Protein backbone atom coordinates (compact mmCIF):
# COMPACT_ATOMS: atom_id res chain seq x y z
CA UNK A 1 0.00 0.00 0.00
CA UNK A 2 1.18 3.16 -0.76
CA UNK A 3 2.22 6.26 1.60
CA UNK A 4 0.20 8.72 1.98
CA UNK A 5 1.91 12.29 0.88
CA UNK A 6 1.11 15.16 3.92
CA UNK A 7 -1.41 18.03 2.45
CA UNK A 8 0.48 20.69 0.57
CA UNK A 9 1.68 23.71 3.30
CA UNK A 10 2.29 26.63 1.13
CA UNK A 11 4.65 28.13 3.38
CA UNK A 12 6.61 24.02 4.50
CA UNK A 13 9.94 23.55 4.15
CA UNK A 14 9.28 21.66 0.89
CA UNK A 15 7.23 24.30 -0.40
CA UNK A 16 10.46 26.95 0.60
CA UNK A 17 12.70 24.47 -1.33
CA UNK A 18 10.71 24.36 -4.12
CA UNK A 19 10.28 28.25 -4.71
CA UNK A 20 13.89 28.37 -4.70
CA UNK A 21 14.92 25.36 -6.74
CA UNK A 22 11.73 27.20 -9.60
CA UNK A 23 13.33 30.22 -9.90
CA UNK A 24 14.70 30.45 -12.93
CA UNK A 25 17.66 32.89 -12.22
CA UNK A 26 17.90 32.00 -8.67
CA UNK A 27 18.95 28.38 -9.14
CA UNK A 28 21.53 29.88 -12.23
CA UNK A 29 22.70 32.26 -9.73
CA UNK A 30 23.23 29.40 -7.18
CA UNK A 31 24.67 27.21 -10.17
CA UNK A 32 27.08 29.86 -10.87
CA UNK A 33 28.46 30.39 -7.49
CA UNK A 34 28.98 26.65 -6.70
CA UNK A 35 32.23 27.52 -8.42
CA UNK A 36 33.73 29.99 -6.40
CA UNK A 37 32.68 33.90 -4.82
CA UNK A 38 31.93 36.32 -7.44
CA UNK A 39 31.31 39.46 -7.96
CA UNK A 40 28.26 41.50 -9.40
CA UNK A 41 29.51 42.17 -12.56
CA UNK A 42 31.11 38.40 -12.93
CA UNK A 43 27.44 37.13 -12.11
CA UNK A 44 26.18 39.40 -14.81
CA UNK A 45 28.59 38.78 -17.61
CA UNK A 46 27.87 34.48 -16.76
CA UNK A 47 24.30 35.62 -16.53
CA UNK A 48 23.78 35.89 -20.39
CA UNK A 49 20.53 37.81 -20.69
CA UNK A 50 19.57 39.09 -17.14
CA UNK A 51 19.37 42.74 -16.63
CA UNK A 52 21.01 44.20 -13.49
CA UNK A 53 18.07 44.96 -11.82
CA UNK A 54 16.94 41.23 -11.76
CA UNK A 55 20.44 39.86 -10.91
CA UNK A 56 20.24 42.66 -7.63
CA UNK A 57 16.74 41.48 -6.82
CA UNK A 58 17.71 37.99 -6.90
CA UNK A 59 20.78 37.94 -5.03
CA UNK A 60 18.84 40.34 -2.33
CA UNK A 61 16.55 37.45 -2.19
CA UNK A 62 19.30 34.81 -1.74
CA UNK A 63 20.87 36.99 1.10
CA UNK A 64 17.16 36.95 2.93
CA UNK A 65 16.85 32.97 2.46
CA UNK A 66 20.06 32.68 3.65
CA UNK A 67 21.80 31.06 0.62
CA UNK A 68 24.37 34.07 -0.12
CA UNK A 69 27.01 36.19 1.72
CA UNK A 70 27.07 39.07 0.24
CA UNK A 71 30.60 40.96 1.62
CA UNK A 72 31.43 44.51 1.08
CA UNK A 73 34.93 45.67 1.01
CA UNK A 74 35.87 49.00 2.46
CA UNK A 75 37.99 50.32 -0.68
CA UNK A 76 37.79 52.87 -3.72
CA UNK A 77 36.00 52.29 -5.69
CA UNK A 78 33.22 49.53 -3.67
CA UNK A 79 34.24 45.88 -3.88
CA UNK A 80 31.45 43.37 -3.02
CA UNK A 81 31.57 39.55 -3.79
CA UNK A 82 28.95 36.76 -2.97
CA UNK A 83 29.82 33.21 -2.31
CA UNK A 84 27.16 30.29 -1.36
CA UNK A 85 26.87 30.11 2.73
CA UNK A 86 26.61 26.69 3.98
CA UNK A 87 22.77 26.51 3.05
CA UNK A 88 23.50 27.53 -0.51
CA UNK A 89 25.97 24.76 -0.86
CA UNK A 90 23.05 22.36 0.04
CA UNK A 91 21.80 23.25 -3.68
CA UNK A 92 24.68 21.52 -5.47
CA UNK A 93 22.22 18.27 -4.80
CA UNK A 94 19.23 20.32 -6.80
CA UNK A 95 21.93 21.70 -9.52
CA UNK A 96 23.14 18.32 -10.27
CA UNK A 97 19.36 16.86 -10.39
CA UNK A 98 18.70 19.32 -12.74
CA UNK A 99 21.10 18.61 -14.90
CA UNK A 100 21.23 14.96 -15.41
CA UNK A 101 17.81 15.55 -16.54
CA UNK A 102 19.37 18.53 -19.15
CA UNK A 103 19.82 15.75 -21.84
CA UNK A 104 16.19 15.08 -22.23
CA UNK A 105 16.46 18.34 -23.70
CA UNK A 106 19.20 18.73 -25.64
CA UNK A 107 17.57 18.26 -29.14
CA UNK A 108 14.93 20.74 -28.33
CA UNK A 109 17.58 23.48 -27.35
CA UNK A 110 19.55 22.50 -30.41
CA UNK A 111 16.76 23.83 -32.59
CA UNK A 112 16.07 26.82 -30.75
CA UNK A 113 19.20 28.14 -29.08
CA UNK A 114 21.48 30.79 -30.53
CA UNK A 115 25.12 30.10 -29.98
């Protein structure tokens, strides 16, 4: 007989997870800085396509769900880099799910992505 899943809790643990892992920029962001701290405008240049607004909203929201570190250097001109805190890291699990399943797609994005 089969386990019965818990009712959906919009607001669970699960449900948390989820909103993260669904956001599209928020789980490249989190992709991208499984390799190492980085700074705005390295994020942005990886980032092919996001505008800078969206890649400061989304990192904002990584710092609130406690996935980034976003540190600030006192110099001239401002130095900031983000790297993955040890909640962030967690992700590499999600990142790696995600993309064993990336050659399901692969003839799709053949026909429709621009080199």
């Amino acid at each position: 007989m089969q386990e019965k899943m818990p009712a959906v809790c919009i607001d669970c643990p699960t449900s948390r997870v989820a909103r993260v892992a669904g956001d599209f920029w928020l789980i490249l962001i989190i992709r991208a800085l499984l390799e190492g701290t980085k700074r705005f405008s390295e994020l942005h240049k990886e980032l092919s396509g996001i505008s800078s607004r969206t890649l400061s909203q989304k990192l904002d929201r990584a710092a609130l769900e406690g996935l980034i570190e976003r540190v600030v250097f006192a110099e001239l001109p401002p130095r900031v880099e983000y790297s993955l805190t040890k909640k962030g890291k967690e992700f590499k699990k999600v990142v790696k799910a995600m993309e064993s399943l990336a050659p399901l797609y692969e003839a799709e994005c053949k026909n429709i992505c621009i080199a």
